[in-house]
Amino acid sequence: MLLRMFLAFPLTFLLVNGVTILVGVSIMLVQDWTLGLVILVPAAPVLITCVVFEKRYSGAARRAQDQVGDLTTVVEESVLGIRIIKGFGRHRSQARAFRELSGKLRGTELHKARLLATILGVIVTLPELAIGAALVLGAVRVADGSLSAGTLVAFLSTALALRWPVDSIGFLLAMSQEAATATERYFEVMDAEEESSASAGRRAAGAMGVPPLERHDCPREHGLVFENVSFRYPDAPAGSPPVLHGIDLHIRRGESLALVGATGSGKTTLTALVPRLHEVTSGRITLDGEDITEMSREELRSRVAVAFEEPTLFSASVGENVLMGGGAGADDLGRALAVAQADFAHALPQGVDTQVGEQGLSLSGGQRQRLALARAVVGRPDFLVLDDPLSALDVHTEAAVEAALRRVLADTTALIVAHRPSTVLLADRVALLSGGRITAVGTHHELLRTHPEYAHLMSGDPAAEQEYQR
Amino acid sequence: MTAATTAPVRDEDDGPTAESGDPFDRDQLPAPPGATGTLLRSLLTPMRGRVAVTALLLLLQQAAVQAGPLLVAYAIDRAVPAFRADDNGPLIAVAVGYLLCAVAAGALQYAFVTASARVSQDVLLDLRGRIFRHAQELSVDFHERYTSGRLISRSTTDVESLRELLEEGLQELVMVTLSAIYISVLLLWLDLGLGAVAVASFVPLYLLIRSYRRRAVRVYRKRSTAIAAVIVKFVETMNGIRPVRAFRREAANDADFAVLNRRHERTNGDALLEMARYVVGSRVTANTTVALIVLWGAYRVADGSLELGVLAAAVLYLRRLYDPIDRLGMFLNSYQSAAASLEKIAGLLAQTPTVPEPVRPQELPERRAGLPGREVVFDGVRFAYRTGGEVLPRFGLTLPAGQTVAVVGSTGAGKSTLAKLLARFYDPTEGRVLLDGVDLRDLTGRGLRREVVMVTQEAFLFSGTVAENIALGRPDATRAEIERAAKEIGAHDFIAALPDGYDTDVRKRGGRISAGQRQLVSFARALLADPAVLILDEATSSLDVPGERAVQRAMATVLKGRTAVVIAHRLSTVEIADRVLVMERGRIVEDGSPSELIDRTGRFADLHRAWRDSLA
């Protein structure tokens, strides 16, 4: 915003005024160099003041912007958490936090204003004093005849004409300072968001525009393979253990594998590696024998579809949101909605053309999850990665989704993060992830019998197991 | 500020309207005519005195600034001849006068800038606070209809554009206008003829400004729409960055972005072009006028009817008159966007909460000794959305004090509406909700929240420490009480294991709290609040089994000793309830103890079977 404003207007004016000042000063020196020098005397102090205060001003501007950020956080939280605030009747403490922060912001803004006022005061006073001196000196010289009255008038009018450009320079500099701070911010965000895509383009040129591969034209023995995959967050402190370590997994073509593990065992991270939301630190992941880092992003994402536990819907219609996953037309849409038991979409005010978005606040968590699931299956992907996609559904809906999903999974290679036996049972096999390693692979019943940790995760503590299974 | 007067007055009795006609779909909420003006007046009225002082400072400052050319005229016409006649008094007077004016101008400038900053900051502070408090007071149904993003941008972007106007535009605008008046009067006083020519030049300038403004408004509006679209897209992409990447939306997003950006660029170019036209036009007018005056003035100086100093002063004043006009266009833009923002804010502030505070609040009777919780009665309650859809047909229901009631049913059966009525997030369309015989509408918000607390599905954590998040239940709780609540809930162990224990910031790295732990924190919050009636919207999202067990234990603790309504999604939760209500399409279709209902052959028995199967 500030950046735009700066580029749009002040920059132009800064240039125009700069040139005006240069030309004006040269004219004055030509007209009468002694008077010209008198006029130039305050230039140095003005410049120094500007530089000194500019620095302080930019500090204050940065602080003010940070405080606006804090204030925005409070506003956002108080809006997003409105039900909790209302549920506990805590408007007052939120309002107090807000008041404190906005009071602080006011303090900073006033500090900024005082700095600006000082700069403006100096910029107004010093040149004016110089003009006054030139006037008196000029008048004396006109009186003793060494200067004509006309030259004095011309000189003074040039000097006064420069007053405005000089004045405005202070104001424009203040504005450019804010723009500079904003630019800094902008680049902070941009730097942070940059993705390590070193190898992304390796094959991209060739693969661009290639339609998704036809199904079944790859040998069956392939599928989704993790080979000695390790992962640690790039910004993790040195020496901390990796999130995932030496993962070897082979999901055969058409097979579905459930991934089970305690909170924090790295399940979600593992699923995020397949669509390359994170890059593996070492090892490799292949789809039908092909390393995912060798694929263009377009190709990878047209073959792998994902649904996460906390789905995001975009500001678009329900239909558009679902069809982002691929597929085309009403048939695919209808089928995907049916699989995900998201037929409620047809009953929305404008059916599938109803606008959702801005986090889809008007839909319940379960509805959002079902739309996200529909988005994952609509493109009939070769590979499906689901991170606990049914967690927010009630029992009935879950059972219905499971029944429909089972048909989809019959011929799709899938990796499913599961928390509950019912979800695990969707898959052909289960892998247990523990402390960043795969510690067991087998069927649900095998592991339940042979693996105490798995039994614990699936049925709670051993004592309660009986009660649960009765 | 014109749109506020033409905005339709909100119809309180609107029947079922098409969803597209929902006024909440738009940025600009319907507001009574003149809302913007009323808001502006109410913001400025308490500042009257200081606005007057600020204005006075500006008047004096401009007077000091504008004295310069007059002194020049005096020096040339009087002081020089006097000096020639060996009288240096007038020249000294000029020197002293100039010195005084320069210092006064500087000092007054400082005073004015700080004073006006103080006024504008106080106005902004007031306005920010009002928006915030108002948004907090508005009922949950408002928040459900007016999306969070729009509400947030009301209190950020819109306030920001007002700040821009107040800080950068308004004082300049006033200064320019004021100096134009001063200079016109001085010119007319110096020489009527020259002054008249200068004043006459205002006519073409006025026309120029008007036509610029008209065209700029159009261009500017287009541009701000383009900017808004870019921002919305950007925010969404950033928020949904995972899904964006996962669904290969990147390319599509980039393309969208490029289109939006190009549109922005084009309109920006248009705006600059308009600006350029305007600047050129105003310069031509100004310079022509100066040339005319110099020409005519020179003739008159030559024939002796005008003094040279006066002509010099007139030319100097003219320069000052025309210079700031270039910048006027810039301020008009910020004025434009600030006016639109103020209008939107006024629209928001004009909304009234649908759940108002009572005029004559009543007190609840003391909690009856020995009896846990309070009795809840739904007395002939019916609930329909204002847009027409009936959610709960008329029903009656009594929940004895201390009972734990599980409400089950499929999505959209009306479970959460029932809960929200009890929490008074909504008021019933008909009938009353009574707490120990007192209508909820007769309780103050504060009194109600002491008695009735709702724990929502989304276990939202506010930025701050874990302890602060628990203390939200009762802000005056001591650390020992907070820890006791956490211990009872079974959250103490994981909290103690966080990097800074209870003082861990939940938004910082290392402070990451899992979904199950979040739920424990929100239970601890509720336990600390210790209400008579607890409404619990059980999180549907499932945890891993150990996490689930911890949550269930915690739930049993928090439900004990009070009247509790649980929107249940789990069999285990239903099993700890004294009573189960099965809801279907807004009606309570089954009502009884869990074991009774299992023995019948109704919906609950089916549900129960399905649950059992899912656990196998």
mmCIF file of N, CA and C in Angstrom, chain B residues 14-80:
data_model
loop_
_atom_site.group_PDB
_atom_site.id
_atom_site.type_symbol
_atom_site.label_atom_id
_atom_site.label_comp_id
_atom_site.label_asym_id
_atom_site.label_seq_id
_atom_site.Cartn_x
_atom_site.Cartn_y
_atom_site.Cartn_z
ATOM 1 N N ASP B 14 -37.641 -7.897 7.263
ATOM 2 C CA ASP B 14 -37.492 -8.537 5.962
ATOM 3 C C ASP B 14 -37.828 -10.016 6.044
ATOM 4 N N GLY B 15 -38.575 -10.446 5.110
ATOM 5 C CA GLY B 15 -38.987 -11.837 5.085
ATOM 6 C C GLY B 15 -37.866 -12.668 4.501
ATOM 7 N N PRO B 16 -38.201 -13.851 4.022
ATOM 8 C CA PRO B 16 -37.160 -14.661 3.408
ATOM 9 C C PRO B 16 -36.614 -13.949 2.170
ATOM 10 N N THR B 17 -35.327 -13.719 2.154
ATOM 11 C CA THR B 17 -34.752 -13.046 0.995
ATOM 12 C C THR B 17 -33.807 -14.000 0.318
ATOM 13 N N ALA B 18 -33.615 -13.735 -0.960
ATOM 14 C CA ALA B 18 -32.648 -14.548 -1.689
ATOM 15 C C ALA B 18 -31.286 -14.328 -1.054
ATOM 16 N N GLU B 19 -30.476 -15.341 -1.044
ATOM 17 C CA GLU B 19 -29.178 -15.277 -0.383
ATOM 18 C C GLU B 19 -28.316 -14.171 -0.991
ATOM 19 N N SER B 20 -28.477 -13.949 -2.295
ATOM 20 C CA SER B 20 -27.659 -12.942 -2.957
ATOM 21 C C SER B 20 -28.049 -11.545 -2.500
ATOM 22 N N GLY B 21 -29.271 -11.417 -2.016
ATOM 23 C CA GLY B 21 -29.717 -10.118 -1.560
ATOM 24 C C GLY B 21 -29.353 -9.852 -0.114
ATOM 25 N N ASP B 22 -28.631 -10.782 0.489
ATOM 26 C CA ASP B 22 -28.234 -10.591 1.868
ATOM 27 C C ASP B 22 -27.284 -9.405 1.980
ATOM 28 N N PRO B 23 -27.701 -8.371 2.735
ATOM 29 C CA PRO B 23 -26.850 -7.193 2.818
ATOM 30 C C PRO B 23 -25.489 -7.504 3.440
ATOM 31 N N PHE B 24 -25.400 -8.604 4.152
ATOM 32 C CA PHE B 24 -24.136 -8.947 4.806
ATOM 33 C C PHE B 24 -23.118 -9.500 3.827
ATOM 34 N N ASP B 25 -23.582 -9.746 2.597
ATOM 35 C CA ASP B 25 -22.627 -10.192 1.594
ATOM 36 C C ASP B 25 -21.785 -9.038 1.092
ATOM 37 N N ARG B 26 -22.200 -7.842 1.396
ATOM 38 C CA ARG B 26 -21.477 -6.688 0.866
ATOM 39 C C ARG B 26 -20.616 -6.077 1.951
ATOM 40 N N ASP B 27 -19.614 -5.343 1.465
ATOM 41 C CA ASP B 27 -18.728 -4.654 2.381
ATOM 42 C C ASP B 27 -19.472 -3.593 3.165
ATOM 43 N N GLN B 28 -20.297 -2.862 2.404
ATOM 44 C CA GLN B 28 -20.988 -1.726 2.990
ATOM 45 C C GLN B 28 -22.276 -2.221 3.628
ATOM 46 N N LEU B 29 -22.327 -2.171 4.945
ATOM 47 C CA LEU B 29 -23.542 -2.608 5.622
ATOM 48 C C LEU B 29 -24.589 -1.524 5.511
ATOM 49 N N PRO B 30 -25.857 -1.946 5.477
ATOM 50 C CA PRO B 30 -26.895 -0.929 5.421
ATOM 51 C C PRO B 30 -26.877 -0.092 6.700
ATOM 52 N N ALA B 31 -26.987 1.208 6.526
ATOM 53 C CA ALA B 31 -26.975 2.093 7.684
ATOM 54 C C ALA B 31 -28.020 3.165 7.474
ATOM 55 N N PRO B 32 -28.552 3.703 8.548
ATOM 56 C CA PRO B 32 -29.512 4.790 8.381
ATOM 57 C C PRO B 32 -28.839 5.975 7.696
ATOM 58 N N PRO B 33 -29.606 6.775 6.946
ATOM 59 C CA PRO B 33 -29.003 7.922 6.262
ATOM 60 C C PRO B 33 -28.351 8.849 7.275
ATOM 61 N N GLY B 34 -27.228 9.416 6.859
ATOM 62 C CA GLY B 34 -26.561 10.385 7.726
ATOM 63 C C GLY B 34 -25.727 9.745 8.812
ATOM 64 N N ALA B 35 -25.580 8.415 8.762
ATOM 65 C CA ALA B 35 -24.803 7.740 9.808
ATOM 66 C C ALA B 35 -23.364 8.244 9.812
ATOM 67 N N THR B 36 -22.825 8.472 8.608
ATOM 68 C CA THR B 36 -21.439 8.914 8.509
ATOM 69 C C THR B 36 -21.256 10.279 9.178
ATOM 70 N N GLY B 37 -22.189 11.179 8.872
ATOM 71 C CA GLY B 37 -22.109 12.514 9.452
ATOM 72 C C GLY B 37 -22.225 12.468 10.967
ATOM 73 N N THR B 38 -23.157 11.653 11.435
ATOM 74 C CA THR B 38 -23.343 11.535 12.884
ATOM 75 C C THR B 38 -22.084 11.009 13.541
ATOM 76 N N LEU B 39 -21.487 10.009 12.907
ATOM 77 C CA LEU B 39 -20.269 9.429 13.453
ATOM 78 C C LEU B 39 -19.176 10.486 13.534
ATOM 79 N N LEU B 40 -19.020 11.227 12.438
ATOM 80 C CA LEU B 40 -17.971 12.248 12.376
ATOM 81 C C LEU B 40 -18.178 13.291 13.467
ATOM 82 N N ARG B 41 -19.426 13.719 13.608
ATOM 83 C CA ARG B 41 -19.728 14.729 14.634
ATOM 84 C C ARG B 41 -19.413 14.188 16.016
ATOM 85 N N SER B 42 -19.840 12.933 16.257
ATOM 86 C CA SER B 42 -19.648 12.410 17.616
ATOM 87 C C SER B 42 -18.163 12.192 17.911
ATOM 88 N N LEU B 43 -17.364 12.001 16.860
ATOM 89 C CA LEU B 43 -15.927 11.845 17.075
ATOM 90 C C LEU B 43 -15.271 13.180 17.386
ATOM 91 N N LEU B 44 -15.763 14.229 16.711
ATOM 92 C CA LEU B 44 -15.077 15.521 16.810
ATOM 93 C C LEU B 44 -15.587 16.384 17.955
ATOM 94 N N THR B 45 -16.846 16.159 18.357
ATOM 95 C CA THR B 45 -17.414 17.035 19.382
ATOM 96 C C THR B 45 -16.563 17.121 20.651
ATOM 97 N N PRO B 46 -16.108 15.976 21.188
ATOM 98 C CA PRO B 46 -15.315 16.108 22.427
ATOM 99 C C PRO B 46 -13.991 16.833 22.212
ATOM 100 N N MET B 47 -13.582 16.991 20.957
ATOM 101 C CA MET B 47 -12.279 17.606 20.673
ATOM 102 C C MET B 47 -12.447 19.076 20.301
ATOM 103 N N ARG B 48 -13.669 19.577 20.377
ATOM 104 C CA ARG B 48 -13.942 20.924 19.870
ATOM 105 C C ARG B 48 -12.869 21.928 20.265
ATOM 106 N N GLY B 49 -12.588 21.983 21.579
ATOM 107 C CA GLY B 49 -11.641 22.970 22.093
ATOM 108 C C GLY B 49 -10.283 22.841 21.423
ATOM 109 N N ARG B 50 -9.820 21.590 21.337
ATOM 110 C CA ARG B 50 -8.484 21.393 20.786
ATOM 111 C C ARG B 50 -8.441 21.628 19.290
ATOM 112 N N VAL B 51 -9.558 21.312 18.619
ATOM 113 C CA VAL B 51 -9.610 21.620 17.189
ATOM 114 C C VAL B 51 -9.497 23.126 17.004
ATOM 115 N N ALA B 52 -10.176 23.873 17.869
ATOM 116 C CA ALA B 52 -10.137 25.333 17.764
ATOM 117 C C ALA B 52 -8.711 25.842 17.989
ATOM 118 N N VAL B 53 -8.031 25.305 19.015
ATOM 119 C CA VAL B 53 -6.653 25.736 19.288
ATOM 120 C C VAL B 53 -5.763 25.424 18.095
ATOM 121 N N THR B 54 -5.933 24.223 17.547
ATOM 122 C CA THR B 54 -5.135 23.832 16.395
ATOM 123 C C THR B 54 -5.368 24.786 15.231
ATOM 124 N N ALA B 55 -6.629 25.116 15.010
ATOM 125 C CA ALA B 55 -6.969 26.026 13.917
ATOM 126 C C ALA B 55 -6.326 27.388 14.141
ATOM 127 N N LEU B 56 -6.353 27.845 15.394
ATOM 128 C CA LEU B 56 -5.764 29.147 15.715
ATOM 129 C C LEU B 56 -4.259 29.122 15.436
ATOM 130 N N LEU B 57 -3.603 28.041 15.851
ATOM 131 C CA LEU B 57 -2.165 27.892 15.595
ATOM 132 C C LEU B 57 -1.874 27.995 14.101
ATOM 133 N N LEU B 58 -2.748 27.347 13.331
ATOM 134 C CA LEU B 58 -2.544 27.358 11.884
ATOM 135 C C LEU B 58 -2.712 28.769 11.337
ATOM 136 N N LEU B 59 -3.745 29.485 11.817
ATOM 137 C CA LEU B 59 -3.989 30.870 11.361
ATOM 138 C C LEU B 59 -2.754 31.727 11.620
ATOM 139 N N LEU B 60 -2.202 31.617 12.840
ATOM 140 C CA LEU B 60 -1.038 32.420 13.207
ATOM 141 C C LEU B 60 0.176 32.021 12.371
ATOM 142 N N GLN B 61 0.329 30.688 12.190
ATOM 143 C CA GLN B 61 1.488 30.210 11.448
ATOM 144 C C GLN B 61 1.464 30.750 10.026
ATOM 145 N N GLN B 62 0.279 30.671 9.408
ATOM 146 C CA GLN B 62 0.178 31.160 8.027
ATOM 147 C C GLN B 62 0.432 32.662 7.975
ATOM 148 N N ALA B 63 -0.054 33.368 8.997
ATOM 149 C CA ALA B 63 0.169 34.822 9.024
ATOM 150 C C ALA B 63 1.666 35.101 9.056
ATOM 151 N N ALA B 64 2.408 34.363 9.891
ATOM 152 C CA ALA B 64 3.850 34.576 9.992
ATOM 153 C C ALA B 64 4.538 34.242 8.677
ATOM 154 N N VAL B 65 4.083 33.149 8.050
ATOM 155 C CA VAL B 65 4.711 32.739 6.786
ATOM 156 C C VAL B 65 4.447 33.768 5.699
ATOM 157 N N GLN B 66 3.203 34.230 5.646
ATOM 158 C CA GLN B 66 2.836 35.120 4.538
ATOM 159 C C GLN B 66 3.345 36.539 4.709
ATOM 160 N N ALA B 67 3.971 36.841 5.845
ATOM 161 C CA ALA B 67 4.464 38.206 6.051
ATOM 162 C C ALA B 67 5.692 38.490 5.190
ATOM 163 N N GLY B 68 6.418 37.417 4.802
ATOM 164 C CA GLY B 68 7.673 37.559 4.059
ATOM 165 C C GLY B 68 7.629 38.519 2.881
ATOM 166 N N PRO B 69 6.817 38.249 1.878
ATOM 167 C CA PRO B 69 6.795 39.124 0.704
ATOM 168 C C PRO B 69 6.416 40.573 1.046
ATOM 169 N N LEU B 70 5.546 40.755 2.052
ATOM 170 C CA LEU B 70 5.196 42.121 2.458
ATOM 171 C C LEU B 70 6.442 42.856 2.931
ATOM 172 N N LEU B 71 7.274 42.155 3.678
ATOM 173 C CA LEU B 71 8.517 42.757 4.165
ATOM 174 C C LEU B 71 9.448 43.059 2.999
ATOM 175 N N VAL B 72 9.442 42.169 2.002
ATOM 176 C CA VAL B 72 10.252 42.423 0.806
ATOM 177 C C VAL B 72 9.804 43.733 0.162
ATOM 178 N N ALA B 73 8.476 43.875 -0.001
ATOM 179 C CA ALA B 73 7.929 45.084 -0.616
ATOM 180 C C ALA B 73 8.346 46.316 0.188
ATOM 181 N N TYR B 74 8.245 46.209 1.504
ATOM 182 C CA TYR B 74 8.578 47.321 2.378
ATOM 183 C C TYR B 74 10.061 47.666 2.238
ATOM 184 N N ALA B 75 10.888 46.618 2.202
ATOM 185 C CA ALA B 75 12.324 46.860 2.097
ATOM 186 C C ALA B 75 12.661 47.601 0.822
ATOM 187 N N ILE B 76 12.084 47.155 -0.291
ATOM 188 C CA ILE B 76 12.435 47.772 -1.577
ATOM 189 C C ILE B 76 11.869 49.181 -1.690
ATOM 190 N N ASP B 77 10.626 49.350 -1.261
ATOM 191 C CA ASP B 77 9.971 50.640 -1.473
ATOM 192 C C ASP B 77 10.311 51.680 -0.408
ATOM 193 N N ARG B 78 10.553 51.228 0.844
ATOM 194 C CA ARG B 78 10.782 52.200 1.927
ATOM 195 C C ARG B 78 12.207 52.154 2.476
ATOM 196 N N ALA B 79 12.660 50.909 2.812
ATOM 197 C CA ALA B 79 13.922 50.813 3.538
ATOM 198 C C ALA B 79 15.107 51.251 2.674
ATOM 199 N N VAL B 80 15.080 50.876 1.382
ATOM 200 C CA VAL B 80 16.216 51.247 0.522
ATOM 201 C C VAL B 80 16.349 52.766 0.389
#
